[in-house]
Amino acid sequence: MVCLCNGKRSSRHSANRQRGANQLKRKILVIEKDQEKLDEISGILADAGHVVFWAQDDQEAIEIAEKTRPDVIVLFIQSPELHGFDIFQRLKNRGTTRDIGILLVIEKFVEDFVARAINLGASDYVIWPGSKDELLMRVNVVARAAEEKLKEQQALSRYREIFDGETHGFFLTTPEGKFLDCNETLVRMLGYDSKEELLEIDIEKHLYWDASDRKRFRAAMEKAGRVDGMCVHFKRKDGEKISILVSGEVVHDEKGRIIGYQGENIQVREDRRACATGEGYVRSFLKQIIPALPFGGQLMSFMKITELIGERYEKVKRLGIGSFGEVWKVRDIESSQKDFFLVAKIPLEKKLNPQFKKEAKILEKLLGHPNAVRLEDVVYHRDLFVLIQEYVEGDTLEKKTVLGVEPRDAESIIRQLVDIVAYAHSFQIAHRDLKPENIVVQSRGNVKLLDFGSAKDLSQKTYSSTIIGSRPYMAPEQIMGKSTIASDVWAIGVIMYLLYTSYLPFYHEVQEDLVDMILKYDPIPPSEFNPDIDTNIEEIILKCLKKDLGERYRDAIELKEDLLRINPDYGKKKAMNNLNTTDHSEQQRRRSL
């Protein structure tokens, strides 16, 4: 091993050091003004197998420490003209160097001086001149201590990442039943003002709805040795009863006595078939991370708490949140199919309930159509009206257009889209937000139209005065706040244009300019981008994009008739094959609405 001094090879210590070969190689920065002492210490460290850097002033020391990230800094803190204490304080005050272990070399022991340095963050000290073996021993101890501190910091960081980043509630308790920690999700779930307030409560008296819930949970754990997704009732701060799922297993001591409970259901994987993998992960987490935590020795339980929606639907993963509500992937705990997922749409506040009820009524009218997202159930959750819908797997049309869509696939998608919109129009329902993000193409080609949250029943009037939609797909009248059934036809025309040309008919990054283009200009004919497009299809697209409502298709029913008149088999073969293989929908429905 060689000694590196300021990053350069030192000929003085370039000989092969066999006696340091079996020792862990570390990077050491030595800071000393005196060249003779510097060479002496560097030689000892290099002989022991370490890589050594040195510096002779404060600026050089900071630069090398930040560049090389040494395992240990050896600082001659009492060296004349070095201003060692100033260097020490600068190293400890910088974020890039404060966690590096510092071994102080003391030439004259002064108790107050050393105590002050230790209190300010020095790792250890050694008297010099002194024993070479003691110097090496203390260097290794400082390095090991710094490594252990880093591991603890990484453990805490990982713990907080898992603990606070989870959308499920988590808490840690002591054997005496006192809270050690909890995440913000649990604080919100239980309605407390702060984590500190929740951590002060008596678990036995204030967490469980009543004593029977606590006893039932303990009895199940002690009898079976573990529980997985047991339904228990907790009490919110306001006294409201909530239903949650708890999972865990009994922890025994070396004599087989029950000493506590260990939660074992962190969902690192969504697929329930991967349960064993998840359990192994949690055991590893508890063994490796929890002992490194400041309160690791007090830990009795690590519990995952999942609140049930309507006392039936387990939250699995949050899919999104918007200005009106949040969308969750959920599992029906009453279903025998563990991997059968649903979607819960939850309003953000009670005053939005009427809007969600309107969406439910619209979805009820569309039940049975293979291209409409299916409404499975409606429940109340904390006075919020929640829609439970089918979980649709597949790629959005937005993603597919980025990758490129084959002409045959495009025709199948268009035919199915037109069919579901025409079906909705037969009930005078306008979707009002048709766009690729709201269209999912499943693995076998079946199309699902999602998000009827903006949909409107126009059976009582011909237009809506609300401005709703996504700009590149909005018709001129929709931009002006007067959307009609025919506004959906315009959006279909934009989607058809995109699928046939890979371009939007109107687009500008500046919203005002985009609006101006939609209101004033005609689209470039699709054939200019795709010379192979059928002229009849081009005419249909351009008719969909007529600004004058009198020149546009009145609704998707009329559009569908024209499309099939031109080509009765348009998109039919693939679409029909898919429709024949899709839906087990009625078989999968578990309760009628």
Coordinates of C-alpha atoms in Angstrom, one line a residue:
M1 CA 0.0 0.0 0.0
V2 CA 1.3 3.5 -0.8
C3 CA 0.7 6.8 1.0
L4 CA -1.1 9.4 -1.0
C5 CA -0.1 12.9 0.0
N6 CA -2.3 15.6 -1.5
G7 CA -3.3 13.1 -4.1
K8 CA 0.3 12.5 -5.2
R9 CA 2.4 9.3 -4.7
S10 CA 5.0 9.7 -2.0
S11 CA 8.3 7.9 -2.7
R12 CA 9.1 7.7 1.0
H13 CA 6.2 5.3 1.7
S14 CA 6.0 3.5 -1.7
A15 CA 7.3 0.1 -0.4
N16 CA 4.9 -2.8 -0.3
R17 CA 3.4 -2.9 3.3
Q18 CA 2.6 -6.6 3.9
R19 CA 1.8 -6.2 7.6
G20 CA -1.1 -3.9 6.7
A21 CA -2.5 -6.1 4.0
N22 CA -5.0 -7.9 6.2
Q23 CA -6.3 -4.7 7.8
L24 CA -9.3 -2.7 6.5
K25 CA -8.1 0.0 4.2
R26 CA -9.4 3.4 5.2
K27 CA -8.9 6.9 3.8
I28 CA -7.2 9.2 6.4
L29 CA -6.7 12.9 6.2
V30 CA -3.9 14.2 8.4
I31 CA -3.8 18.0 9.1
E32 CA -0.5 19.3 10.4
K33 CA 1.8 22.3 9.7
D34 CA 5.0 20.6 10.6
Q35 CA 6.3 18.5 7.7
E36 CA 8.4 16.2 9.9
K37 CA 5.4 15.3 12.1
L38 CA 3.2 15.0 9.0
D39 CA 5.6 12.5 7.4
E40 CA 5.9 10.5 10.6
I41 CA 2.2 10.1 11.2
S42 CA 1.5 9.5 7.4
G43 CA 4.2 6.8 7.4
I44 CA 2.6 4.9 10.4
L45 CA -0.8 5.0 8.8
A46 CA 0.4 4.0 5.4
D47 CA 2.4 1.1 6.9
A48 CA -0.9 -0.1 8.4
G49 CA -2.5 -0.2 5.0
H50 CA -4.4 3.1 5.0
V51 CA -4.6 5.6 2.1
V52 CA -3.3 8.9 3.5
F53 CA -3.9 12.5 2.4
W54 CA -2.5 15.5 4.1
A55 CA -3.1 19.2 4.4
Q56 CA -1.1 22.1 6.0
D57 CA -3.7 24.9 6.3
D58 CA -7.4 25.4 6.9
Q59 CA -8.4 26.0 3.3
E60 CA -6.5 23.0 2.0
A61 CA -8.0 20.8 4.7
I62 CA -11.5 21.8 3.8
E63 CA -11.0 21.3 0.1
I64 CA -9.4 17.8 0.5
A65 CA -12.0 16.7 3.0
E66 CA -14.8 17.6 0.7
K67 CA -13.1 16.1 -2.3
T68 CA -11.9 12.8 -0.8
R69 CA -14.5 12.2 1.9
P70 CA -12.0 10.5 4.3
D71 CA -13.1 8.0 6.9
V72 CA -11.1 9.8 9.6
I73 CA -9.5 13.2 10.0
V74 CA -6.4 13.3 12.2
L75 CA -6.0 16.9 13.4
F76 CA -3.0 18.3 15.3
I77 CA -5.2 20.7 17.1
Q78 CA -2.4 22.3 19.2
S79 CA 0.0 22.8 16.4
P80 CA 1.6 26.3 16.4
E81 CA 0.4 28.6 13.5
L82 CA -2.1 26.0 12.3
H83 CA -5.1 27.4 14.1
G84 CA -6.3 23.9 14.8
F85 CA -9.4 24.8 16.8
D86 CA -10.6 27.0 14.0
I87 CA -10.1 24.2 11.5
F88 CA -12.0 21.8 13.8
Q89 CA -14.9 24.2 14.1
R90 CA -15.1 24.8 10.4
L91 CA -15.1 21.1 9.7
K92 CA -17.9 20.6 12.2
N93 CA -20.0 23.5 10.9
R94 CA -20.0 22.3 7.2
G95 CA -22.7 20.0 6.1
T96 CA -20.3 18.1 3.9
T97 CA -17.7 17.3 6.6
R98 CA -19.6 17.5 10.0
D99 CA -20.2 13.7 10.1
I100 CA -16.6 12.7 9.5
G101 CA -14.9 11.3 12.6
I102 CA -12.1 13.6 14.0
L103 CA -9.2 12.2 16.0
L104 CA -7.4 15.0 17.9
V105 CA -3.6 14.7 18.3
I106 CA -2.8 16.3 21.7
E107 CA 0.9 17.2 22.4
K108 CA 0.1 18.8 25.8
F109 CA -3.0 17.5 27.7
V110 CA -5.2 20.3 29.0
E111 CA -8.4 18.8 30.5
D112 CA -10.7 21.8 29.8
F113 CA -9.4 22.1 26.2
V114 CA -10.0 18.4 25.4
A115 CA -13.4 18.3 27.2
R116 CA -14.5 21.4 25.1
A117 CA -13.4 19.7 21.9
I118 CA -15.2 16.4 22.7
N119 CA -18.3 18.3 23.6
L120 CA -18.2 20.1 20.3
G121 CA -18.0 16.8 18.3
A122 CA -14.5 15.5 18.4
S123 CA -14.6 11.7 18.3
D124 CA -11.5 10.9 20.4
Y125 CA -8.0 12.1 21.2
V126 CA -4.5 10.6 21.4
I127 CA -1.4 11.9 23.1
W128 CA 1.6 12.4 20.7
P129 CA 4.4 11.5 20.7
G130 CA 3.1 8.3 22.0
S131 CA 2.4 4.6 21.1
K132 CA 2.1 3.8 17.5
D133 CA -0.3 0.9 18.3
E134 CA -2.5 3.2 20.3
L135 CA -2.6 5.7 17.4
L136 CA -3.7 3.0 15.0
M137 CA -6.2 1.6 17.5
R138 CA -7.8 5.0 18.0
V139 CA -8.0 5.7 14.3
N140 CA -9.8 2.4 13.8
V141 CA -12.2 3.1 16.7
V142 CA -13.1 6.5 15.4
A143 CA -13.6 5.1 11.9
R144 CA -15.9 2.3 13.3
A145 CA -17.8 4.8 15.4
A146 CA -18.4 7.0 12.3
E147 CA -19.5 4.0 10.3
E148 CA -22.0 3.0 13.0
K149 CA -23.3 6.5 13.2
L150 CA -23.8 6.6 9.4
K151 CA -25.6 3.2 9.6
E152 CA -27.9 4.7 12.3
Q153 CA -28.6 7.8 10.2
Q154 CA -29.3 5.6 7.2
A155 CA -31.6 3.4 9.3
L156 CA -33.4 6.5 10.6
S157 CA -33.7 7.8 7.1
R158 CA -35.1 4.5 5.8
Y159 CA -37.4 4.2 8.7
R160 CA -38.8 7.7 8.1
E161 CA -39.1 7.0 4.4
I162 CA -41.2 3.9 5.0
F163 CA -43.0 5.2 8.1
D164 CA -43.9 8.7 6.9
G165 CA -44.1 8.0 3.2
E166 CA -46.8 5.4 3.7
T167 CA -50.4 6.2 2.9
H168 CA -51.4 3.7 5.6
G169 CA -51.3 4.4 9.3
F170 CA -48.3 3.1 11.3
F171 CA -47.4 3.2 15.0
L172 CA -44.8 1.8 17.3
T173 CA -45.5 0.9 20.9
T174 CA -43.6 -0.1 24.1
P175 CA -44.3 -3.3 26.1
E176 CA -46.3 -1.1 28.5
G177 CA -48.7 -0.1 25.7
K178 CA -47.4 3.5 25.2
F179 CA -46.9 5.1 21.8
L180 CA -43.3 5.5 20.7
D181 CA -44.0 6.9 17.3
C182 CA -46.7 7.2 14.6
N183 CA -46.9 8.7 11.1
E184 CA -49.0 11.6 10.0
T185 CA -51.4 9.4 8.1
L186 CA -52.5 7.8 11.5
V187 CA -52.8 11.3 13.0
R188 CA -55.1 12.4 10.3
M189 CA -57.0 9.1 10.3
L190 CA -57.7 9.4 14.0
G191 CA -58.5 13.1 13.8
Y192 CA -55.8 14.5 16.2
D193 CA -54.3 17.9 15.8
S194 CA -50.7 16.8 15.9
K195 CA -48.5 13.7 16.3
E196 CA -47.5 14.9 19.8
E197 CA -51.1 14.9 20.9
L198 CA -51.8 11.4 19.6
L199 CA -48.6 10.0 21.2
E200 CA -49.8 11.2 24.7
I201 CA -53.0 9.2 24.6
D202 CA -53.6 6.0 26.6
I203 CA -53.9 3.2 24.0
E204 CA -56.0 1.0 26.2
K205 CA -58.5 3.7 27.0
H206 CA -58.6 5.9 23.9
L207 CA -57.4 4.0 20.8
Y208 CA -59.8 1.0 20.8
W209 CA -63.5 1.6 20.5
D210 CA -64.1 -0.5 23.5
A211 CA -62.3 -3.1 25.7
S212 CA -63.8 -6.0 23.7
D213 CA -62.0 -4.9 20.5
R214 CA -58.6 -4.9 22.4
K215 CA -59.4 -8.3 24.1
R216 CA -60.6 -9.9 20.8
F217 CA -57.4 -8.8 19.1
R218 CA -55.1 -10.1 21.9
A219 CA -57.1 -13.4 22.1
A220 CA -56.8 -14.0 18.3
M221 CA -53.0 -13.3 18.4
E222 CA -52.3 -15.5 21.4
K223 CA -54.4 -18.4 20.0
A224 CA -53.3 -18.5 16.4
G225 CA -49.9 -16.9 16.8
R226 CA -50.7 -14.3 14.1
V227 CA -53.5 -12.4 12.4
D228 CA -53.7 -11.1 8.9
G229 CA -56.1 -8.3 8.1
M230 CA -58.2 -8.6 11.3
C231 CA -61.1 -6.0 11.4
V232 CA -60.9 -3.9 14.6
H233 CA -62.7 -0.8 15.6
F234 CA -60.7 2.3 16.7
K235 CA -62.0 5.5 18.2
R236 CA -61.3 8.9 16.6
K237 CA -60.6 12.0 18.8
D238 CA -64.1 13.2 18.1
G239 CA -65.5 9.9 19.4
E240 CA -66.4 8.6 15.9
K241 CA -66.1 4.8 15.4
I242 CA -63.9 3.7 12.5
S243 CA -63.1 0.3 11.1
I244 CA -59.5 -0.7 10.4
L245 CA -57.5 -3.7 9.5
V246 CA -54.6 -4.8 11.7
S247 CA -52.0 -7.5 10.9
G248 CA -49.2 -9.0 13.0
E249 CA -47.7 -11.9 14.7
V250 CA -46.8 -12.9 18.3
V251 CA -43.2 -12.4 19.4
H252 CA -41.7 -14.9 21.8
D253 CA -38.7 -14.8 24.0
E254 CA -36.1 -17.6 24.1
K255 CA -38.3 -19.6 26.6
G256 CA -41.3 -19.4 24.3
R257 CA -43.2 -16.8 26.4
I258 CA -45.2 -14.1 24.6
I259 CA -43.4 -10.8 25.0
G260 CA -45.1 -8.6 22.4
Y261 CA -46.6 -8.1 19.0
Q262 CA -44.8 -7.5 15.8
G263 CA -46.7 -6.0 12.9
E264 CA -46.0 -7.9 9.7
N265 CA -48.0 -6.5 6.8
I266 CA -46.2 -3.6 5.2
Q267 CA -47.3 -3.7 1.6
V268 CA -44.1 -3.4 -0.4
R269 CA -45.9 -5.3 -3.1
E270 CA -49.5 -4.9 -4.2
D271 CA -50.0 -8.4 -5.4
R272 CA -51.3 -10.5 -2.5
R273 CA -49.7 -13.6 -4.0
A274 CA -46.3 -12.0 -3.0
C275 CA -47.3 -12.1 0.7
A276 CA -44.4 -14.3 1.7
T277 CA -41.9 -11.9 0.1
G278 CA -43.5 -9.0 1.9
E279 CA -43.3 -10.7 5.3
G280 CA -39.7 -11.5 4.8
Y281 CA -39.0 -7.9 3.9
V282 CA -40.6 -6.7 7.1
R283 CA -38.8 -9.2 9.3
S284 CA -35.6 -7.9 7.7
F285 CA -36.7 -4.3 8.3
L286 CA -37.4 -5.0 12.0
K287 CA -34.1 -6.8 12.5
Q288 CA -31.8 -4.4 10.7
I289 CA -33.4 -1.0 11.2
I290 CA -35.4 -1.0 14.4
P291 CA -32.4 -2.0 16.6
A292 CA -30.6 1.0 15.2
L293 CA -33.3 3.4 16.3
P294 CA -32.9 5.4 19.5
F295 CA -36.0 3.6 21.0
G296 CA -35.3 0.2 19.4
G297 CA -34.8 -1.6 22.7
Q298 CA -38.2 -0.5 23.9
L299 CA -40.1 -1.7 20.9
M300 CA -43.0 -4.2 21.4
S301 CA -45.1 -3.7 18.3
F302 CA -44.8 -2.3 14.8
M303 CA -48.4 -2.1 13.4
K304 CA -49.9 -1.3 10.1
I305 CA -53.3 0.3 10.3
T306 CA -55.5 0.4 7.3
E307 CA -58.8 2.2 7.5
L308 CA -61.7 0.5 5.8
I309 CA -64.0 2.5 3.5
G310 CA -67.6 1.7 4.4
E311 CA -66.3 -1.0 6.8
R312 CA -65.6 -3.1 3.7
Y313 CA -63.0 -1.8 1.3
E314 CA -59.3 -1.8 2.3
K315 CA -57.2 1.0 0.9
V316 CA -54.2 -0.5 -1.0
K317 CA -52.7 2.4 -3.0
R318 CA -53.6 6.0 -3.7
L319 CA -53.9 6.4 -7.5
G320 CA -54.4 10.2 -7.5
I321 CA -55.8 13.3 -5.9
G322 CA -57.4 16.4 -7.4
S323 CA -59.4 19.4 -6.5
F324 CA -62.6 17.4 -6.0
G325 CA -61.5 14.2 -4.5
E326 CA -59.0 11.4 -4.3
V327 CA -58.9 8.0 -6.0
W328 CA -57.8 4.8 -4.3
K329 CA -57.1 1.3 -5.4
V330 CA -59.0 -0.8 -2.8
R331 CA -59.7 -4.5 -2.0
D332 CA -63.0 -5.9 -0.9
I333 CA -62.3 -7.8 2.3
E334 CA -65.5 -9.7 1.9
S335 CA -64.5 -11.1 -1.4
S336 CA -62.9 -14.5 -1.7
Q337 CA -60.7 -13.2 -4.5
K338 CA -57.6 -11.7 -2.7
D339 CA -56.2 -10.2 -5.9
F340 CA -59.5 -8.7 -7.1
F341 CA -59.1 -4.9 -6.8
L342 CA -61.6 -2.0 -7.2
V343 CA -61.3 1.8 -7.3
A344 CA -62.8 4.1 -4.7
K345 CA -63.5 7.7 -5.6
I346 CA -63.8 9.8 -2.4
P347 CA -64.9 13.5 -2.4
L348 CA -62.6 15.8 -0.5
E349 CA -65.5 17.3 1.5
K350 CA -69.1 16.7 2.3
K351 CA -70.4 19.5 0.1
L352 CA -69.2 17.6 -3.0
N353 CA -71.5 14.7 -2.3
P354 CA -74.2 15.9 -4.7
Q355 CA -71.7 15.9 -7.5
F356 CA -70.6 12.4 -6.8
K357 CA -74.2 11.2 -6.5
K358 CA -74.8 12.6 -10.0
E359 CA -71.8 10.7 -11.3
A360 CA -73.2 7.5 -9.7
K361 CA -76.6 8.0 -11.4
I362 CA -74.8 8.5 -14.8
L363 CA -72.8 5.3 -14.3
E364 CA -75.9 3.4 -13.3
K365 CA -77.4 4.3 -16.7
L366 CA -74.4 3.1 -18.5
L367 CA -74.2 -0.3 -16.7
G368 CA -73.9 -3.2 -19.0
H369 CA -72.0 -1.4 -21.8
P370 CA -68.6 -3.2 -22.1
N371 CA -66.7 0.1 -22.7
A372 CA -68.0 2.0 -19.7
V373 CA -66.2 1.8 -16.4
R374 CA -68.5 -0.2 -14.2
L375 CA -70.0 1.1 -10.9
E376 CA -69.8 -1.7 -8.3
D377 CA -71.1 -0.1 -5.2
V378 CA -71.7 3.2 -3.4
V379 CA -71.0 3.7 0.3
Y380 CA -70.8 6.4 2.9
H381 CA -67.5 7.0 4.6
R382 CA -67.3 9.7 7.3
D383 CA -70.4 11.3 5.8
L384 CA -68.7 11.3 2.3
F385 CA -70.5 9.7 -0.6
V386 CA -68.0 7.2 -2.1
L387 CA -68.1 5.5 -5.5
I388 CA -66.7 2.0 -5.8
Q389 CA -65.8 1.2 -9.4
E390 CA -64.1 -1.6 -11.3
Y391 CA -60.3 -1.4 -11.4
V392 CA -59.3 -1.2 -15.0
E393 CA -55.8 -2.5 -15.9
G394 CA -54.1 -1.5 -19.1
D395 CA -52.4 1.5 -20.8
T396 CA -54.0 4.8 -21.3
L397 CA -54.4 5.9 -24.9
E398 CA -52.1 8.8 -24.0
K399 CA -49.3 6.3 -23.3
K400 CA -50.1 4.3 -26.4
T401 CA -50.0 7.3 -28.7
V402 CA -46.5 8.1 -27.5
L403 CA -45.4 4.6 -28.4
G404 CA -47.4 4.6 -31.6
V405 CA -50.7 2.9 -32.5
E406 CA -51.1 0.6 -35.5
P407 CA -53.8 1.6 -37.9
R408 CA -55.9 -1.6 -37.2
D409 CA -55.6 -0.9 -33.5
A410 CA -56.5 2.7 -34.0
E411 CA -59.7 1.7 -35.8
S412 CA -60.7 -0.7 -33.1
I413 CA -60.2 2.0 -30.4
I414 CA -62.1 4.6 -32.4
R415 CA -65.0 2.2 -33.0
Q416 CA -65.3 1.3 -29.3
L417 CA -64.9 4.9 -28.2
V418 CA -67.6 6.1 -30.6
D419 CA -69.9 3.3 -29.5
I420 CA -69.7 4.1 -25.7
V421 CA -70.1 7.8 -26.3
A422 CA -73.1 7.2 -28.6
Y423 CA -74.6 5.0 -25.9
A424 CA -74.2 7.8 -23.4
H425 CA -75.6 10.3 -25.8
S426 CA -78.7 8.1 -26.2
F427 CA -79.4 9.0 -22.5
Q428 CA -78.5 12.7 -23.3
I429 CA -75.3 12.3 -21.2
A430 CA -72.3 14.4 -22.3
H431 CA -69.0 13.2 -21.0
R432 CA -67.4 16.7 -21.4
D433 CA -63.8 15.5 -20.8
L434 CA -62.9 13.1 -23.6
K435 CA -59.1 12.8 -23.9
P436 CA -56.5 10.0 -24.2
E437 CA -55.8 10.1 -20.4
N438 CA -59.4 9.0 -19.8
I439 CA -59.3 6.1 -22.2
V440 CA -57.7 2.8 -21.2
V441 CA -56.9 0.1 -23.6
Q442 CA -56.8 -3.3 -21.9
S443 CA -54.4 -6.1 -22.7
R444 CA -56.7 -7.8 -25.2
G445 CA -57.8 -4.5 -26.9
N446 CA -61.0 -3.7 -25.1
V447 CA -61.5 0.0 -24.5
K448 CA -62.7 1.5 -21.2
L449 CA -63.9 5.1 -20.9
L450 CA -63.1 6.5 -17.5
D451 CA -63.9 9.5 -15.3
F452 CA -67.5 10.5 -15.7
G453 CA -66.9 13.1 -13.0
S454 CA -67.3 15.9 -15.5
A455 CA -70.3 14.2 -17.2
K456 CA -73.6 16.0 -17.4
D457 CA -77.1 14.9 -18.0
L458 CA -78.5 17.3 -20.6
S459 CA -81.9 15.8 -20.9
Q460 CA -83.5 18.9 -19.3
K461 CA -81.5 21.5 -21.4
T462 CA -79.4 21.6 -24.5
Y463 CA -76.2 22.9 -23.1
S464 CA -74.1 23.3 -19.9
S465 CA -72.8 26.7 -18.8
T466 CA -69.9 25.3 -16.9
I467 CA -66.4 25.4 -18.5
I468 CA -65.1 21.9 -18.0
G469 CA -62.6 19.9 -20.1
S470 CA -59.0 19.7 -21.3
R471 CA -58.0 22.6 -23.6
P472 CA -56.6 20.7 -26.7
Y473 CA -59.8 18.6 -26.8
M474 CA -62.3 21.4 -26.0
A475 CA -64.8 22.5 -28.7
P476 CA -65.2 26.3 -29.4
E477 CA -68.5 26.4 -27.6
Q478 CA -67.1 24.5 -24.7
I479 CA -64.4 27.1 -24.3
M480 CA -67.1 29.8 -24.3
G481 CA -68.9 28.0 -21.4
K482 CA -71.7 26.4 -23.5
S483 CA -70.8 22.8 -23.9
T484 CA -73.4 20.5 -25.7
I485 CA -73.6 16.9 -26.7
A486 CA -71.9 17.8 -29.9
S487 CA -68.8 19.0 -27.8
D488 CA -68.0 15.3 -27.3
V489 CA -68.1 14.8 -31.1
W490 CA -65.4 17.5 -31.4
A491 CA -63.3 15.7 -28.8
I492 CA -63.7 12.4 -30.7
G493 CA -62.6 14.3 -33.9
V494 CA -59.4 15.5 -32.1
I495 CA -58.7 11.9 -30.9
M496 CA -59.3 10.5 -34.4
Y497 CA -57.0 13.2 -35.9
L498 CA -54.3 12.3 -33.3
L499 CA -54.5 8.6 -34.0
Y500 CA -54.3 9.0 -37.8
T501 CA -51.6 11.7 -37.9
S502 CA -49.8 11.5 -34.6
Y503 CA -50.5 15.3 -34.3
L504 CA -53.2 17.3 -32.5
P505 CA -55.2 19.5 -34.9
F506 CA -54.7 22.5 -32.6
Y507 CA -51.8 22.9 -30.2
H508 CA -49.8 25.7 -28.6
E509 CA -47.9 25.8 -25.3
V510 CA -49.4 29.2 -24.6
Q511 CA -53.0 28.6 -23.5
E512 CA -54.2 31.9 -24.9
D513 CA -52.8 31.2 -28.3
L514 CA -54.3 27.6 -28.2
V515 CA -57.7 29.1 -27.5
D516 CA -57.3 31.6 -30.3
M517 CA -56.4 28.7 -32.7
I518 CA -59.5 26.6 -31.7
L519 CA -61.8 29.6 -32.0
K520 CA -60.5 31.1 -35.3
Y521 CA -58.6 28.6 -37.5
D522 CA -59.5 25.5 -39.4
P523 CA -57.4 22.4 -38.9
I524 CA -54.8 21.3 -41.4
P525 CA -56.3 18.4 -43.4
P526 CA -55.1 15.1 -41.9
S527 CA -53.9 13.9 -45.4
E528 CA -51.1 16.5 -45.3
F529 CA -49.6 14.5 -42.4
N530 CA -50.8 11.0 -43.5
P531 CA -51.2 10.7 -47.3
D532 CA -52.5 7.1 -46.8
I533 CA -55.6 8.1 -44.8
D534 CA -59.0 7.2 -46.4
T535 CA -60.7 10.3 -47.9
N536 CA -64.0 9.3 -46.3
I537 CA -62.4 9.0 -42.8
E538 CA -60.7 12.4 -43.4
E539 CA -64.1 13.9 -44.2
I540 CA -65.6 12.5 -41.0
I541 CA -62.7 13.9 -38.9
L542 CA -63.1 17.3 -40.5
K543 CA -66.9 17.3 -40.0
C544 CA -66.3 16.5 -36.3
L545 CA -64.1 19.5 -36.1
K546 CA -66.5 22.0 -37.6
K547 CA -66.8 25.1 -35.5
D548 CA -70.4 25.7 -36.6
L549 CA -72.6 23.3 -34.6
G550 CA -75.0 23.1 -37.5
E551 CA -72.2 21.6 -39.7
R552 CA -70.9 19.2 -37.1
Y553 CA -72.5 15.8 -36.2
R554 CA -75.3 16.4 -33.8
D555 CA -74.1 13.6 -31.5
A556 CA -72.0 10.5 -31.5
I557 CA -75.0 8.4 -32.6
E558 CA -75.0 10.3 -35.9
L559 CA -71.2 10.0 -36.1
K560 CA -71.4 6.3 -35.6
E561 CA -74.1 5.9 -38.3
D562 CA -71.9 7.8 -40.8
L563 CA -68.8 5.8 -39.9
L564 CA -70.5 2.5 -40.3
R565 CA -72.3 3.6 -43.5
I566 CA -68.9 4.2 -45.1
N567 CA -67.4 1.0 -43.8
P568 CA -69.7 -1.4 -41.9
D569 CA -66.6 -3.4 -40.8
Y570 CA -64.6 -0.4 -39.6
G571 CA -62.6 -1.6 -36.6
K572 CA -65.1 -4.4 -36.2
K573 CA -63.1 -7.6 -36.3
K574 CA -60.6 -6.8 -33.6
A575 CA -63.2 -5.0 -31.5
M576 CA -65.6 -7.9 -31.7
N577 CA -63.0 -10.4 -30.8
N578 CA -62.1 -8.4 -27.7
L579 CA -65.7 -7.9 -26.7
N580 CA -66.2 -11.7 -26.9
T581 CA -63.3 -12.2 -24.5
T582 CA -63.7 -9.3 -22.1
D583 CA -66.3 -9.4 -19.7
H584 CA -66.9 -11.5 -16.9
S585 CA -68.4 -8.3 -15.6
E586 CA -71.7 -9.6 -14.5
Q587 CA -70.0 -12.7 -13.0
Q588 CA -67.6 -10.4 -11.1
R589 CA -70.4 -8.2 -9.6
R590 CA -70.9 -9.0 -6.0
R591 CA -73.9 -7.0 -5.1
S592 CA -76.5 -5.1 -7.0
L593 CA -76.8 -1.4 -6.6

